[in-house]
Amino acid sequence: MNRSSLAVSMVAAVALALQPGTASATRGLFTYTPPPVEEALQAPRVGICYTMDGDGPVENETRYEAQLFGGANCSGLEGILRPGQKHRNAVFSSARFVGHGSVGGYFSYTLVPLPEALENPQADRCIDIRGEGRAANRTDKVVLLFTRPGCPGTANAKIYADEKVSHSRFESVEFVS
């Protein structure tokens, strides 16, 4: 398949994905260029680290902020693309999509020997807090727990809405849908 027919195939695939009535089309596309052709990520989920090699034009047509990282496991933040924003020459190895707003409720946790609480935490943002022991999620979001500061890579544990755990250890958290 030559380069021009491959480009036509990609355009046709994107056009099909954007047909009215498809659920994913309402959430948008994230297009990026790993040499030699353009790729698209449809309806990315908030808080997930996507490994992808980008080296060229990138466009964020989602309703979420796209964080672009130099490392493969969402480490080494290189830049941020806001919804609707484009960049002519972005080089990155992974991306994570984040929303905005605060979460109602609170997250209580223990930092031995004292209990702590995080009231109305920011949604879809990494929060560097340290905890060890009991934790309770009294929000309507899932709390992702990370063993290192900066929420790198994939979470090592989750605490669902209105769930309590007796043993937890974390250095950072993120509240996601």
mmCIF file of N, CA and C in Angstrom, residues 62-127:
data_model
loop_
_atom_site.group_PDB
_atom_site.id
_atom_site.type_symbol
_atom_site.label_atom_id
_atom_site.label_comp_id
_atom_site.label_asym_id
_atom_site.label_seq_id
_atom_site.Cartn_x
_atom_site.Cartn_y
_atom_site.Cartn_z
ATOM 1 N N THR A 62 -10.385 16.688 22.170
ATOM 2 C CA THR A 62 -11.184 16.141 23.264
ATOM 3 C C THR A 62 -11.646 17.282 24.153
ATOM 4 N N ARG A 63 -12.450 16.966 25.148
ATOM 5 C CA ARG A 63 -12.864 17.986 26.113
ATOM 6 C C ARG A 63 -11.946 18.013 27.328
ATOM 7 N N TYR A 64 -10.865 17.221 27.263
ATOM 8 C CA TYR A 64 -9.925 17.113 28.371
ATOM 9 C C TYR A 64 -8.576 17.735 28.031
ATOM 10 N N GLU A 65 -7.854 18.126 29.054
ATOM 11 C CA GLU A 65 -6.479 18.584 28.904
ATOM 12 C C GLU A 65 -5.607 17.351 28.665
ATOM 13 N N ALA A 66 -4.696 17.418 27.698
ATOM 14 C CA ALA A 66 -3.779 16.315 27.414
ATOM 15 C C ALA A 66 -2.405 16.676 27.966
ATOM 16 N N GLN A 67 -1.903 15.855 28.874
ATOM 17 C CA GLN A 67 -0.553 16.037 29.400
ATOM 18 C C GLN A 67 0.370 15.149 28.571
ATOM 19 N N LEU A 68 1.437 15.711 28.027
ATOM 20 C CA LEU A 68 2.382 14.967 27.203
ATOM 21 C C LEU A 68 3.663 14.753 27.990
ATOM 22 N N PHE A 69 4.150 13.507 28.015
ATOM 23 C CA PHE A 69 5.298 13.131 28.835
ATOM 24 C C PHE A 69 6.435 12.597 27.974
ATOM 25 N N GLY A 70 7.659 12.882 28.386
ATOM 26 C CA GLY A 70 8.841 12.369 27.700
ATOM 27 C C GLY A 70 9.095 10.906 27.986
ATOM 28 N N GLY A 71 8.684 10.427 29.169
ATOM 29 C CA GLY A 71 8.870 9.031 29.550
ATOM 30 C C GLY A 71 7.679 8.167 29.165
ATOM 31 N N ALA A 72 7.917 6.869 29.016
ATOM 32 C CA ALA A 72 6.878 5.936 28.569
ATOM 33 C C ALA A 72 5.791 5.699 29.609
ATOM 34 N N ASN A 73 6.018 5.950 30.865
ATOM 35 C CA ASN A 73 5.029 5.688 31.919
ATOM 36 C C ASN A 73 4.497 6.972 32.530
ATOM 37 N N CYS A 74 4.218 7.947 31.680
ATOM 38 C CA CYS A 74 3.716 9.253 32.134
ATOM 39 C C CYS A 74 4.649 9.882 33.162
ATOM 40 N N SER A 75 5.921 9.851 32.848
ATOM 41 C CA SER A 75 6.911 10.521 33.692
ATOM 42 C C SER A 75 7.628 11.567 32.850
ATOM 43 N N GLY A 76 8.022 12.636 33.470
ATOM 44 C CA GLY A 76 8.729 13.714 32.788
ATOM 45 C C GLY A 76 7.807 14.568 31.929
ATOM 46 N N LEU A 77 6.947 15.346 32.584
ATOM 47 C CA LEU A 77 5.984 16.186 31.875
ATOM 48 C C LEU A 77 6.702 17.123 30.907
ATOM 49 N N GLU A 78 6.330 17.037 29.621
ATOM 50 C CA GLU A 78 6.930 17.866 28.575
ATOM 51 C C GLU A 78 6.049 19.044 28.198
ATOM 52 N N GLY A 79 4.726 18.868 28.278
ATOM 53 C CA GLY A 79 3.833 19.947 27.886
ATOM 54 C C GLY A 79 2.381 19.567 28.074
ATOM 55 N N ILE A 80 1.507 20.561 27.908
ATOM 56 C CA ILE A 80 0.068 20.378 28.078
ATOM 57 C C ILE A 80 -0.636 20.966 26.864
ATOM 58 N N LEU A 81 -1.604 20.206 26.332
ATOM 59 C CA LEU A 81 -2.459 20.700 25.253
ATOM 60 C C LEU A 81 -3.868 20.826 25.802
ATOM 61 N N ARG A 82 -4.399 22.019 25.800
ATOM 62 C CA ARG A 82 -5.767 22.249 26.261
ATOM 63 C C ARG A 82 -6.747 21.763 25.189
ATOM 64 N N PRO A 83 -8.009 21.556 25.540
ATOM 65 C CA PRO A 83 -8.996 21.130 24.547
ATOM 66 C C PRO A 83 -9.021 22.075 23.343
ATOM 67 N N GLY A 84 -8.991 21.499 22.132
ATOM 68 C CA GLY A 84 -9.011 22.282 20.902
ATOM 69 C C GLY A 84 -7.653 22.814 20.467
ATOM 70 N N GLN A 85 -6.624 22.600 21.250
ATOM 71 C CA GLN A 85 -5.301 23.141 20.953
ATOM 72 C C GLN A 85 -4.503 22.193 20.047
ATOM 73 N N LYS A 86 -3.625 22.771 19.215
ATOM 74 C CA LYS A 86 -2.752 22.025 18.312
ATOM 75 C C LYS A 86 -1.301 22.390 18.609
ATOM 76 N N HIS A 87 -0.396 21.514 18.206
ATOM 77 C CA HIS A 87 1.039 21.805 18.267
ATOM 78 C C HIS A 87 1.658 21.236 17.004
ATOM 79 N N ARG A 88 2.522 22.018 16.357
ATOM 80 C CA ARG A 88 3.093 21.597 15.080
ATOM 81 C C ARG A 88 4.158 20.526 15.201
ATOM 82 N N ASN A 89 4.881 20.499 16.301
ATOM 83 C CA ASN A 89 5.974 19.533 16.411
ATOM 84 C C ASN A 89 6.171 19.101 17.858
ATOM 85 N N ALA A 90 5.360 18.170 18.307
ATOM 86 C CA ALA A 90 5.454 17.666 19.679
ATOM 87 C C ALA A 90 6.195 16.333 19.690
ATOM 88 N N VAL A 91 7.109 16.183 20.634
ATOM 89 C CA VAL A 91 7.840 14.926 20.808
ATOM 90 C C VAL A 91 7.498 14.420 22.203
ATOM 91 N N PHE A 92 6.912 13.212 22.273
ATOM 92 C CA PHE A 92 6.512 12.635 23.553
ATOM 93 C C PHE A 92 6.421 11.122 23.454
ATOM 94 N N SER A 93 6.419 10.452 24.611
ATOM 95 C CA SER A 93 6.356 8.984 24.666
ATOM 96 C C SER A 93 5.093 8.464 25.332
ATOM 97 N N SER A 94 4.352 9.332 26.023
ATOM 98 C CA SER A 94 3.101 8.916 26.663
ATOM 99 C C SER A 94 2.242 10.143 26.925
ATOM 100 N N ALA A 95 0.955 9.883 27.176
ATOM 101 C CA ALA A 95 0.014 10.981 27.422
ATOM 102 C C ALA A 95 -1.028 10.545 28.443
ATOM 103 N N ARG A 96 -1.529 11.529 29.194
ATOM 104 C CA ARG A 96 -2.626 11.296 30.144
ATOM 105 C C ARG A 96 -3.607 12.452 29.971
ATOM 106 N N PHE A 97 -4.906 12.134 30.041
ATOM 107 C CA PHE A 97 -5.954 13.132 29.865
ATOM 108 C C PHE A 97 -6.564 13.437 31.225
ATOM 109 N N VAL A 98 -6.715 14.743 31.507
ATOM 110 C CA VAL A 98 -7.234 15.170 32.809
ATOM 111 C C VAL A 98 -8.355 16.179 32.611
ATOM 112 N N GLY A 99 -9.338 16.121 33.501
ATOM 113 C CA GLY A 99 -10.431 17.074 33.503
ATOM 114 C C GLY A 99 -10.211 18.095 34.600
ATOM 115 N N HIS A 100 -11.226 18.885 34.861
ATOM 116 C CA HIS A 100 -11.093 19.927 35.880
ATOM 117 C C HIS A 100 -12.314 19.941 36.777
ATOM 118 N N GLY A 101 -12.213 20.621 37.861
ATOM 119 C CA GLY A 101 -13.315 20.743 38.795
ATOM 120 C C GLY A 101 -12.973 20.074 40.110
ATOM 121 N N SER A 102 -13.759 20.364 41.117
ATOM 122 C CA SER A 102 -13.487 19.735 42.400
ATOM 123 C C SER A 102 -14.494 18.626 42.638
ATOM 124 N N VAL A 103 -14.083 17.713 43.465
ATOM 125 C CA VAL A 103 -14.890 16.570 43.848
ATOM 126 C C VAL A 103 -15.585 16.934 45.145
ATOM 127 N N GLY A 104 -16.873 16.661 45.246
ATOM 128 C CA GLY A 104 -17.567 16.895 46.506
ATOM 129 C C GLY A 104 -17.206 15.817 47.509
ATOM 130 N N GLY A 105 -17.213 16.157 48.762
ATOM 131 C CA GLY A 105 -16.907 15.177 49.806
ATOM 132 C C GLY A 105 -15.487 15.303 50.314
ATOM 133 N N TYR A 106 -15.000 14.206 50.884
ATOM 134 C CA TYR A 106 -13.652 14.227 51.434
ATOM 135 C C TYR A 106 -13.001 12.859 51.334
ATOM 136 N N PHE A 107 -11.683 12.858 51.463
ATOM 137 C CA PHE A 107 -10.874 11.646 51.480
ATOM 138 C C PHE A 107 -10.108 11.677 52.790
ATOM 139 N N SER A 108 -10.379 10.726 53.656
ATOM 140 C CA SER A 108 -9.645 10.676 54.929
ATOM 141 C C SER A 108 -8.602 9.566 54.856
ATOM 142 N N TYR A 109 -7.469 9.814 55.485
ATOM 143 C CA TYR A 109 -6.365 8.861 55.446
ATOM 144 C C TYR A 109 -5.511 9.050 56.687
ATOM 145 N N THR A 110 -4.617 8.123 56.895
ATOM 146 C CA THR A 110 -3.740 8.177 58.061
ATOM 147 C C THR A 110 -2.312 8.423 57.619
ATOM 148 N N LEU A 111 -1.686 9.348 58.289
ATOM 149 C CA LEU A 111 -0.250 9.546 58.172
ATOM 150 C C LEU A 111 0.257 9.323 59.581
ATOM 151 N N VAL A 112 0.707 8.103 59.816
ATOM 152 C CA VAL A 112 1.011 7.628 61.168
ATOM 153 C C VAL A 112 1.774 8.687 61.944
ATOM 154 N N PRO A 113 1.303 9.028 63.130
ATOM 155 C CA PRO A 113 0.180 8.473 63.885
ATOM 156 C C PRO A 113 -1.103 9.294 63.756
ATOM 157 N N LEU A 114 -1.135 10.320 62.907
ATOM 158 C CA LEU A 114 -2.269 11.236 62.885
ATOM 159 C C LEU A 114 -3.231 10.987 61.723
ATOM 160 N N PRO A 115 -4.549 11.122 61.973
ATOM 161 C CA PRO A 115 -5.499 11.080 60.866
ATOM 162 C C PRO A 115 -5.487 12.416 60.120
ATOM 163 N N GLU A 116 -5.694 12.359 58.824
ATOM 164 C CA GLU A 116 -5.707 13.542 57.971
ATOM 165 C C GLU A 116 -6.959 13.487 57.103
ATOM 166 N N ALA A 117 -7.334 14.601 56.501
ATOM 167 C CA ALA A 117 -8.464 14.629 55.562
ATOM 168 C C ALA A 117 -8.189 15.637 54.463
ATOM 169 N N LEU A 118 -8.647 15.294 53.281
ATOM 170 C CA LEU A 118 -8.544 16.159 52.122
ATOM 171 C C LEU A 118 -9.975 16.494 51.729
ATOM 172 N N GLU A 119 -10.398 17.746 51.930
ATOM 173 C CA GLU A 119 -11.783 18.151 51.665
ATOM 174 C C GLU A 119 -11.926 18.714 50.260
ATOM 175 N N ASN A 120 -12.991 18.322 49.571
ATOM 176 C CA ASN A 120 -13.297 18.772 48.210
ATOM 177 C C ASN A 120 -12.054 18.798 47.317
ATOM 178 N N PRO A 121 -11.413 17.644 47.132
ATOM 179 C CA PRO A 121 -10.169 17.622 46.342
ATOM 180 C C PRO A 121 -10.410 17.937 44.874
ATOM 181 N N GLN A 122 -9.376 18.388 44.214
ATOM 182 C CA GLN A 122 -9.421 18.685 42.777
ATOM 183 C C GLN A 122 -9.561 17.379 42.008
ATOM 184 N N ALA A 123 -10.476 17.333 41.036
ATOM 185 C CA ALA A 123 -10.673 16.141 40.211
ATOM 186 C C ALA A 123 -9.652 16.085 39.091
ATOM 187 N N ASP A 124 -9.244 14.876 38.737
ATOM 188 C CA ASP A 124 -8.384 14.616 37.591
ATOM 189 C C ASP A 124 -7.065 15.390 37.635
ATOM 190 N N ARG A 125 -6.551 15.555 38.806
ATOM 191 C CA ARG A 125 -5.249 16.195 39.017
ATOM 192 C C ARG A 125 -4.469 15.356 40.024
ATOM 193 N N CYS A 126 -3.192 15.247 39.823
ATOM 194 C CA CYS A 126 -2.353 14.536 40.775
ATOM 195 C C CYS A 126 -2.170 15.395 42.029
ATOM 196 N N ILE A 127 -2.339 14.768 43.181
ATOM 197 C CA ILE A 127 -2.156 15.453 44.455
ATOM 198 C C ILE A 127 -1.094 14.685 45.230
#
